[in-house]
Tab-separated table of C-alpha atoms and ligand atoms in Angstrom:
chain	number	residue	atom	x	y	z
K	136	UNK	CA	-18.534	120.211	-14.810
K	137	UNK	CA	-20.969	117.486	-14.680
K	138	UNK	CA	-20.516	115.237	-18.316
K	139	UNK	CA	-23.630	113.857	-19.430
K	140	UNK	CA	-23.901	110.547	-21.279
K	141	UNK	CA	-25.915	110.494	-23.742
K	142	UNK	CA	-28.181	107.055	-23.651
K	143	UNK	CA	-27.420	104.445	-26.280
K	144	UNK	CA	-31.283	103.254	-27.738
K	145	UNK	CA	-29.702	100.383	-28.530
K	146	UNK	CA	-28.585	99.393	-24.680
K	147	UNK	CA	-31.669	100.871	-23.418
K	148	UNK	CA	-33.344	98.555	-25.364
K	149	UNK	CA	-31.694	96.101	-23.729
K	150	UNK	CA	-31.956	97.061	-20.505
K	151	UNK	CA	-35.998	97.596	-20.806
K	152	UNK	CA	-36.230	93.955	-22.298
K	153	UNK	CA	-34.146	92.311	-19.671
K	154	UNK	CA	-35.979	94.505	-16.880
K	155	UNK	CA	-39.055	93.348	-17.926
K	156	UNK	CA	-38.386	89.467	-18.759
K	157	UNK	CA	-36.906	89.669	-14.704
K	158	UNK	CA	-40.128	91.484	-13.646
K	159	UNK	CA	-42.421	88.856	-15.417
K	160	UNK	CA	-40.550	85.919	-14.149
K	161	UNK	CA	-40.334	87.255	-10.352
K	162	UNK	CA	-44.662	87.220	-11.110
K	163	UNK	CA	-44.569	84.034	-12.456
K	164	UNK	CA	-42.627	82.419	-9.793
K	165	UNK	CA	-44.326	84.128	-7.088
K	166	UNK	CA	-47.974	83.418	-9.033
K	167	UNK	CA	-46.686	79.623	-9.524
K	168	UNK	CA	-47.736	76.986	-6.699
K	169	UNK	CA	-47.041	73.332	-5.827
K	170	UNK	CA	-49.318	70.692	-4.869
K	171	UNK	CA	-50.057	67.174	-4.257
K	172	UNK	CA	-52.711	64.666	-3.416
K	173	UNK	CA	-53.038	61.402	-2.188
K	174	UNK	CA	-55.357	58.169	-1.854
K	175	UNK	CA	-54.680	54.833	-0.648
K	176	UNK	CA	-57.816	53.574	-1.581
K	177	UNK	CA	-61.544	53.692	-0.924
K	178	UNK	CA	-64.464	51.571	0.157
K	179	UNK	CA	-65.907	50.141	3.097
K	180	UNK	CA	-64.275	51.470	6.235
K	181	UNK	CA	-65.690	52.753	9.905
K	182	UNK	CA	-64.578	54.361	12.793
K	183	UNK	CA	-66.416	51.460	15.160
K	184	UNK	CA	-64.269	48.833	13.327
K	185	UNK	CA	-61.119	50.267	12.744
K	186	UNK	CA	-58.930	50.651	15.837
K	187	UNK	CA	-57.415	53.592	17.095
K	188	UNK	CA	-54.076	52.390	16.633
K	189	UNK	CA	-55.061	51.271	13.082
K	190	UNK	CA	-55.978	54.493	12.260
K	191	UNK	CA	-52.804	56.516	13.320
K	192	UNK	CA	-51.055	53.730	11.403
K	193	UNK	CA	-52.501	54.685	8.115
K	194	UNK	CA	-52.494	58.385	9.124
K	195	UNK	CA	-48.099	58.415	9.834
K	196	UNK	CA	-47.900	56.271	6.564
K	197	UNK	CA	-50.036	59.025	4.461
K	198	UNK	CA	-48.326	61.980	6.161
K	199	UNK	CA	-44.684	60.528	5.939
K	200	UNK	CA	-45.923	59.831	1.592
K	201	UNK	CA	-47.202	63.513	1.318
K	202	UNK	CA	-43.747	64.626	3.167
K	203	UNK	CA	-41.961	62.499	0.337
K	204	UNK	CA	-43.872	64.551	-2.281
K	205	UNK	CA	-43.608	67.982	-0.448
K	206	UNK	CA	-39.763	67.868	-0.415
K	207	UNK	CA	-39.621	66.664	-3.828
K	208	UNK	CA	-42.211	70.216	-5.153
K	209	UNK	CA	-40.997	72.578	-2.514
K	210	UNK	CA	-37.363	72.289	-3.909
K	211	UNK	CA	-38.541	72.657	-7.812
K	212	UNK	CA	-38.540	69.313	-8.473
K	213	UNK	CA	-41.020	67.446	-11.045
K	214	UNK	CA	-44.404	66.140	-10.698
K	215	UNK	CA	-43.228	63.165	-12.143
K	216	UNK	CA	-40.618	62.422	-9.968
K	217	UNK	CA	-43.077	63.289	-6.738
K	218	UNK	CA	-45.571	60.839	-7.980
K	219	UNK	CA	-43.108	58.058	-8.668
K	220	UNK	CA	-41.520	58.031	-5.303
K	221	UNK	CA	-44.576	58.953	-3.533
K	222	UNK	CA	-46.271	55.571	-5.099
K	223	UNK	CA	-42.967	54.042	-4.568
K	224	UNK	CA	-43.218	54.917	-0.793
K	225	UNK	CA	-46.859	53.444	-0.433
K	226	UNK	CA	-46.232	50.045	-2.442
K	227	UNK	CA	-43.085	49.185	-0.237
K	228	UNK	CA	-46.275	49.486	3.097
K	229	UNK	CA	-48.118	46.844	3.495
K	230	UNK	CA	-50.809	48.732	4.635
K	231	UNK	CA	-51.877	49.102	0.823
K	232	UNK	CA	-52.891	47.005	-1.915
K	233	UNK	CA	-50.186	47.906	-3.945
K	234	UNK	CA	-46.844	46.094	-4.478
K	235	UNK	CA	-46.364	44.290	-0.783
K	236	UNK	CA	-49.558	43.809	0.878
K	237	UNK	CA	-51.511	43.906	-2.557
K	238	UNK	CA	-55.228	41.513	-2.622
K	239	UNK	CA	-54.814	38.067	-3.660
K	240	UNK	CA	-56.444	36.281	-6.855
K	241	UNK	CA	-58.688	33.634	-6.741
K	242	UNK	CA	-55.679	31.523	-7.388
K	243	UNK	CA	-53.640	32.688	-4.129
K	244	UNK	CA	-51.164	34.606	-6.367
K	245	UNK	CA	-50.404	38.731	-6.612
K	246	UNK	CA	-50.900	40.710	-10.139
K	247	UNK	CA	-50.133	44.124	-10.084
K	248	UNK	CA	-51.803	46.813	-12.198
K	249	UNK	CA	-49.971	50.225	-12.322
K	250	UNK	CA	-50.281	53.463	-14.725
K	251	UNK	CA	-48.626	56.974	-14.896
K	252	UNK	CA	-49.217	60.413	-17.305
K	253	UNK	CA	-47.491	63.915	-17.386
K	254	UNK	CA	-49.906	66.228	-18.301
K	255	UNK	CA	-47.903	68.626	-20.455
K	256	UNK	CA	-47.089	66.064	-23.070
K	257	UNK	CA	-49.797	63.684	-22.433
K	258	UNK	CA	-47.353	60.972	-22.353
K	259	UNK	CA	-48.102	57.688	-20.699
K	260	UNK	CA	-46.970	54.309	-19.629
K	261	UNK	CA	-49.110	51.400	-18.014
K	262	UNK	CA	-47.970	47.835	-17.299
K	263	UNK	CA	-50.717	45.195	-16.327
K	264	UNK	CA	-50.687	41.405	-14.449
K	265	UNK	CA	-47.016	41.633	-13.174
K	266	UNK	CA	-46.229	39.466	-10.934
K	267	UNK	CA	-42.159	40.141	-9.947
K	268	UNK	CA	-41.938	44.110	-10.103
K	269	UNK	CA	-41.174	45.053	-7.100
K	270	UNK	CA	-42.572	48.565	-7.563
K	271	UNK	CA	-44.459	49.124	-10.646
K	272	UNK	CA	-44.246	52.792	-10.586
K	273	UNK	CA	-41.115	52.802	-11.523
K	274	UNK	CA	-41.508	50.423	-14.301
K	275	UNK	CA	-44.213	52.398	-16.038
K	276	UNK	CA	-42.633	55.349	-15.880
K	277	UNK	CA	-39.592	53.596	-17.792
K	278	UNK	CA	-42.429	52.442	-20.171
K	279	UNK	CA	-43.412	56.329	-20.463
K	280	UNK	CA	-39.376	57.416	-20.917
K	281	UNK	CA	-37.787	54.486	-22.538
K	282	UNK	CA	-40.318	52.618	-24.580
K	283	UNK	CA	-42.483	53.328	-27.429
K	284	UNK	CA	-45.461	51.994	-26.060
K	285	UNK	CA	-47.872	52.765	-23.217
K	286	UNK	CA	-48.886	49.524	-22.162
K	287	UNK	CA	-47.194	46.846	-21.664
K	288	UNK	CA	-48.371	43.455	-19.768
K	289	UNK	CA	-47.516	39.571	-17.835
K	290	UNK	CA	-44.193	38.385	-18.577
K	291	UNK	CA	-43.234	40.870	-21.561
K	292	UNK	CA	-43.509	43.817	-18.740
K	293	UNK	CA	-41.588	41.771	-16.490
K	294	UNK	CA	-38.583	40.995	-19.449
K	295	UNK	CA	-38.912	44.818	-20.038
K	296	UNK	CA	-38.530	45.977	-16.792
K	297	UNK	CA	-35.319	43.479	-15.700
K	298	UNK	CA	-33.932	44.773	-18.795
K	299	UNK	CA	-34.246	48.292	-17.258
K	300	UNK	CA	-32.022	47.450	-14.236
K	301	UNK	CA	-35.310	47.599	-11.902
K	302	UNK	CA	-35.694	45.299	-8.740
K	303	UNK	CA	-37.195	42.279	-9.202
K	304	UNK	CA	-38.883	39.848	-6.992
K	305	UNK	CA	-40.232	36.320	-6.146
K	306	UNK	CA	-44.421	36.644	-5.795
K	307	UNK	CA	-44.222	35.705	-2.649
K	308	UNK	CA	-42.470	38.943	-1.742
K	309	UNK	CA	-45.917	40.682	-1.873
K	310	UNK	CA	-47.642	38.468	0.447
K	311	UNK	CA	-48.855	39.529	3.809
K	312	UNK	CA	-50.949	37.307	6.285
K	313	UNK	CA	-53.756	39.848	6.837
K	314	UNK	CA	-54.050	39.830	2.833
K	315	UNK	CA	-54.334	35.676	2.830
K	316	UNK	CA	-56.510	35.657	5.555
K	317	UNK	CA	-59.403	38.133	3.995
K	318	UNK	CA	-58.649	36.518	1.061
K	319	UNK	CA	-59.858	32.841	2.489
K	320	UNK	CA	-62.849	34.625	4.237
K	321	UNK	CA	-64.146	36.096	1.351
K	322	UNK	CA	-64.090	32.340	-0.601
K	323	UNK	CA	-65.565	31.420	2.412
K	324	UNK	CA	-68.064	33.843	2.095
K	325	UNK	CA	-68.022	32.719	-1.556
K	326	UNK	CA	-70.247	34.557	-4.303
K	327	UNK	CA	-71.219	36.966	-1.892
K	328	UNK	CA	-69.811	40.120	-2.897
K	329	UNK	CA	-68.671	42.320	0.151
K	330	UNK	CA	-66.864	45.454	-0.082
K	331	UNK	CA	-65.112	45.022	2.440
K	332	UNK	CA	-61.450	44.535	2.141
K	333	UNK	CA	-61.293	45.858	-1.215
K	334	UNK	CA	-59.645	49.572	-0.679
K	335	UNK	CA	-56.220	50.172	-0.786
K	336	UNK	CA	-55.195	51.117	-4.151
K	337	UNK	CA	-52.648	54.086	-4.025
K	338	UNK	CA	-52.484	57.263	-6.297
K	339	UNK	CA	-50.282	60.733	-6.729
K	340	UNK	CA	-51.417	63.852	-8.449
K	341	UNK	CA	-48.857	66.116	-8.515
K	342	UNK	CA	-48.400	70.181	-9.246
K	343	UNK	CA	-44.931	71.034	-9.702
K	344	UNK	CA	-43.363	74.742	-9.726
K	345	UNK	CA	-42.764	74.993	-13.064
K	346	UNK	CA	-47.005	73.796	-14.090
K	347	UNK	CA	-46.798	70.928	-15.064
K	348	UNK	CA	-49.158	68.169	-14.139
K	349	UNK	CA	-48.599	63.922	-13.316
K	350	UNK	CA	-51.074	61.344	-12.307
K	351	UNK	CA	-49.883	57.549	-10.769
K	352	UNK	CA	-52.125	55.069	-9.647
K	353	UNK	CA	-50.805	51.623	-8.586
K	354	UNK	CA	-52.714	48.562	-7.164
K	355	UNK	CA	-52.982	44.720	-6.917
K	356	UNK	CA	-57.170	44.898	-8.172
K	357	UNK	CA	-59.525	43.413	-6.843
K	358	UNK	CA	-59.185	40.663	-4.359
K	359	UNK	CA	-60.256	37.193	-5.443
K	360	UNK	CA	-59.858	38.475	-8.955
K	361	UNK	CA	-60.419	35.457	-11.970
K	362	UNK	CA	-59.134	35.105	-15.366
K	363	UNK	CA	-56.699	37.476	-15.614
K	364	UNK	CA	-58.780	40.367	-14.690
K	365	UNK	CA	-57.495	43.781	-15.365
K	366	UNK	CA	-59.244	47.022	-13.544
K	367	UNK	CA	-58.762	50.260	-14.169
K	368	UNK	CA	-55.773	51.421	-12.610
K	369	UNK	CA	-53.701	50.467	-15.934
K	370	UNK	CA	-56.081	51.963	-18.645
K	371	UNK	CA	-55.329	55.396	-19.196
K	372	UNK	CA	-58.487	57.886	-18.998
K	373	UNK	CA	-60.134	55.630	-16.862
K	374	UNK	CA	-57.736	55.064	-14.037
K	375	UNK	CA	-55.207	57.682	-14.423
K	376	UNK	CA	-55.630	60.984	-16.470
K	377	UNK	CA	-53.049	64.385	-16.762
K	378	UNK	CA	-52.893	67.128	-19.324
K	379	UNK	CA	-52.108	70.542	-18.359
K	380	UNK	CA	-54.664	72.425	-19.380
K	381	UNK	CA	-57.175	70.927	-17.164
K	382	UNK	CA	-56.347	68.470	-14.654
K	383	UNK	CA	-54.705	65.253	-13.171
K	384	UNK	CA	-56.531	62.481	-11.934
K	385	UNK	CA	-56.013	59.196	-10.217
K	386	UNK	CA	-58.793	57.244	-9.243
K	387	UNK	CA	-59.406	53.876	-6.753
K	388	UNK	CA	-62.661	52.037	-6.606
K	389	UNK	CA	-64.979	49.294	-8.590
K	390	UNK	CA	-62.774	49.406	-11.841
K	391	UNK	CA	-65.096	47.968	-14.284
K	392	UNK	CA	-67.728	50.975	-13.535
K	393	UNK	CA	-64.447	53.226	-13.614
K	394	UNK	CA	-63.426	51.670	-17.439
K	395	UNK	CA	-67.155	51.724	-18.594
K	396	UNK	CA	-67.461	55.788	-17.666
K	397	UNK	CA	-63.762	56.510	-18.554
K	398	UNK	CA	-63.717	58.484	-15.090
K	399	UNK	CA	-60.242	60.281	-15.043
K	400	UNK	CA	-60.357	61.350	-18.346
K	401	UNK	CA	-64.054	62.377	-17.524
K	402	UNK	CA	-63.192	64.556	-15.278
K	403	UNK	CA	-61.108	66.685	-17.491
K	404	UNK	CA	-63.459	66.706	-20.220
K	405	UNK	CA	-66.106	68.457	-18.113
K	406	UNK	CA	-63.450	71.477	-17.361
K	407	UNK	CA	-62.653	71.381	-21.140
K	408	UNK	CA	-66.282	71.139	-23.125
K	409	UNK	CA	-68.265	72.191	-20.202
K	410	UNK	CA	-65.565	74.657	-18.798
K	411	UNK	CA	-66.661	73.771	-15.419
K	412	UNK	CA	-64.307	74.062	-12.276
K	413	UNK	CA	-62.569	70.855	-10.605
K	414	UNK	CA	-64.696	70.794	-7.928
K	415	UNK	CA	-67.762	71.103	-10.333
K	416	UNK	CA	-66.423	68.412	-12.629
K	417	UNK	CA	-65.703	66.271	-9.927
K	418	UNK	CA	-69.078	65.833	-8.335
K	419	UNK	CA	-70.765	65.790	-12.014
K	420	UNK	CA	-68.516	62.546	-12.576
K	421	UNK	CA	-68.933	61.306	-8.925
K	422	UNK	CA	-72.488	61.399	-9.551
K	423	UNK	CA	-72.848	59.370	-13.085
K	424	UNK	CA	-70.907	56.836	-11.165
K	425	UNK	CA	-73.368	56.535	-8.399
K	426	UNK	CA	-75.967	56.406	-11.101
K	427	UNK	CA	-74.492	53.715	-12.566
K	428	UNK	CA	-73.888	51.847	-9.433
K	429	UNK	CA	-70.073	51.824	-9.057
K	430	UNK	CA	-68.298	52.500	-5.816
K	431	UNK	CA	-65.159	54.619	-5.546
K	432	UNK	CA	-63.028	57.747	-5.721
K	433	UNK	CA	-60.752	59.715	-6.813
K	434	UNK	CA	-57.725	62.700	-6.423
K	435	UNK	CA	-57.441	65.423	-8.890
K	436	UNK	CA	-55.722	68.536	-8.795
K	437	UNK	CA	-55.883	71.540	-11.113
K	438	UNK	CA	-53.011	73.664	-12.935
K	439	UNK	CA	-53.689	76.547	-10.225
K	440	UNK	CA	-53.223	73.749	-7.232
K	441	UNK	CA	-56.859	73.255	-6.636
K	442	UNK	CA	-57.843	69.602	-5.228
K	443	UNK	CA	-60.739	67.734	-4.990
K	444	UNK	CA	-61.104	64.269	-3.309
K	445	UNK	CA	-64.579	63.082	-3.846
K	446	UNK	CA	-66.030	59.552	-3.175
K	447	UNK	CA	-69.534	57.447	-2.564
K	448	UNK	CA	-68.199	54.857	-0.031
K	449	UNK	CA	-67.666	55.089	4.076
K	450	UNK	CA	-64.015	56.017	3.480
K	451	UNK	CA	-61.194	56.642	1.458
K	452	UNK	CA	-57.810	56.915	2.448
K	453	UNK	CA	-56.503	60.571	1.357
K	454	UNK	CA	-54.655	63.711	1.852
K	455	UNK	CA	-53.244	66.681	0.389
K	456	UNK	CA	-50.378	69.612	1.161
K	457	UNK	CA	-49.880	72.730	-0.917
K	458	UNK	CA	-47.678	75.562	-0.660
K	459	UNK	CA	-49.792	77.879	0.910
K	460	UNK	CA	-49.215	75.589	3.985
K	461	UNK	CA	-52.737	74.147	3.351
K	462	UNK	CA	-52.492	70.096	4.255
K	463	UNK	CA	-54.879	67.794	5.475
K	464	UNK	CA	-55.265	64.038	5.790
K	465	UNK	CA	-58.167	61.953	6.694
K	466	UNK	CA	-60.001	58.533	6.204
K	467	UNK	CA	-63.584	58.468	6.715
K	468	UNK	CA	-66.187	60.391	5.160
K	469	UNK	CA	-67.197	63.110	7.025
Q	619	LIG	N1	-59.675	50.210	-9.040
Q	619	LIG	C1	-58.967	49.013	-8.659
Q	619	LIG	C2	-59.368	47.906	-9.613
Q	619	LIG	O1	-60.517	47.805	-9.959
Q	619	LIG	C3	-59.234	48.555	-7.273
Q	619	LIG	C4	-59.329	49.634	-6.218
Q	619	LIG	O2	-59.104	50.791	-6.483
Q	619	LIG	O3	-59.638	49.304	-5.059
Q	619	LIG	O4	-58.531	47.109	-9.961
């Protein structure tokens, strides 16, 4: 005889809650994407003056920093932690004016301007005018964890960050001959006011599995910079912009037109008052800045893993990879 057992509504109460807390998690993972995007500067560039070899030596630099990121998101790590060692990854190459290889000031020495912001508790750190940091990245996301400030600058950044354990370094350990050189052409050139030379900033946006949202930026300014001249890439909402409900944002160009128009933070305030897409909030912004005459780009990535990359000059160093195997790099505009 076959015994029946009666069901508990207690445990089947149980069971239906657990079933369904596993069912909406298996959606949420399988909804949930990562992504990440790139730039390592904009400005003046062209494929007549840039050499082949040139060019494939910017492109393996750019791939090998999204492959940094892509492990980092692919395995469930943060966006955080992709941006920081992405923009670690790029300062350490010369190729970029950020940490070695960064523009010179007028004054033949390197200040370094760097910014970071997690989008799901808008918190922030910035350090600006370093000068021994090796990568100041890292600092300002100790600024963001272990301070309680966001911005932080010159020597007190500096006594900060050795105080943090980070590496530190002589100035001259950012120098690079190709830097010098432009840098005595363009006081050569003196008041005239080429773009050329300028681009190389670096930024991260970030997407990580679990939603959440970072923006880096890191750079050494503009070249031939006076008076202890501070761009962009520090200031929060101009430079560098991430909350969760809308976007992330990192941003490389003339930084005075980029601090006058607040352009990362701009960004996400058309998807939030206008509830326009990133795309659509990206041109509107791209535009006021051609209006007002500034030069640049920027990265930004949405909470579903959308990217845009727009920009107003020749070039702009960029890429992006996402988990739906979409990944693409490329420097001029085309
Ligand atoms: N935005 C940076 C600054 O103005 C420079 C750049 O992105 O090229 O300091």
């Amino acid at each position: 005889m076959k015994k029946t057992i009666p069901a508990n509504p207690k445990s089947m109460i149980h069971i239906l809650v657990l079933t369904t807390l596993i069912f909406l998690s298996a959606i949420s993972n399988a909804q949930q994407n990562w992504a990440i995007a790139i730039h390592g500067g904009a400005g003046v560039m062209s494929r007549e003056r840039m050499s082949p070899e040139r060019q494939q030596e910017y492109t393996r630099h750019l791939d090998r920093a999204l492959a940094i990121g892509d492990s980092i998101l692919r395995a469930g790590g943060s966006a955080t932690d992709a941006v920081v060692l992405v923009v670690a990854y790029l300062e350490d190459c010369p190729l970029f004016n950020a940490g070695k290889g960064a523009v010179f000031t007028s004054q033949g020495t390197i200040e370094l301007d760097a910014s970071i912001m997690e989008g799901k508790s808008r918190n922030a750190g910035a350090i600006a005018g370093v000068t021994d940091i090796r990568n100041p990245i890292k600092a300002v996301r100790l600024v963001m964890d272990k301070s309680e400030h966001v911005m932080l600058s010159g020597k007190g950044a500096s006594a900060f960050a050795r105080e943090q354990g980070l590496d530190m370094v002589k100035n001259r350990y950012f120098f690079t001959d190709e830097r010098y050189e432009s840098l005595k052409q363009l006081q050569k050139r003196e008041r005239q006011r080429s773009q050329q030379d300028k681009h190389g900033t670096v930024g991260c946006v970030a997407l990580d599995l679990q939603g959440n949202l970072c923006a880096g930026t890191s750079t050494g300014g503009m070249m031939n910079k006076k008076y202890g001249r501070i761009g962009d890439s520090p200031v929060i909402g101009a430079g560098t912009w991430a909350d969760n409900q809308t976007c992330a944002v990192s941003c490389t160009g003339h930084g005075e037109y980029f601090i006058r128009l607040t352009v990362a933070r701009d960004v996400a305030a058309h998807m939030e008052y206008k509830g326009m897409d990133l795309a659509g909030a990206g041109n509107a912004v791209l535009d006021k800045l051609t209006a007002m005459g500034g030069t640049g780009g920027f990265i930004a990535i949405d909470r579903n893993g959308n990217i845009a990359m727009p920009f107003n000059t020749s070039g702009m160093f960029r890429g992006f990879s996402r988990s739906d195997g979409d990944k693409e790099i490329a420097i001029f505009a085309e």
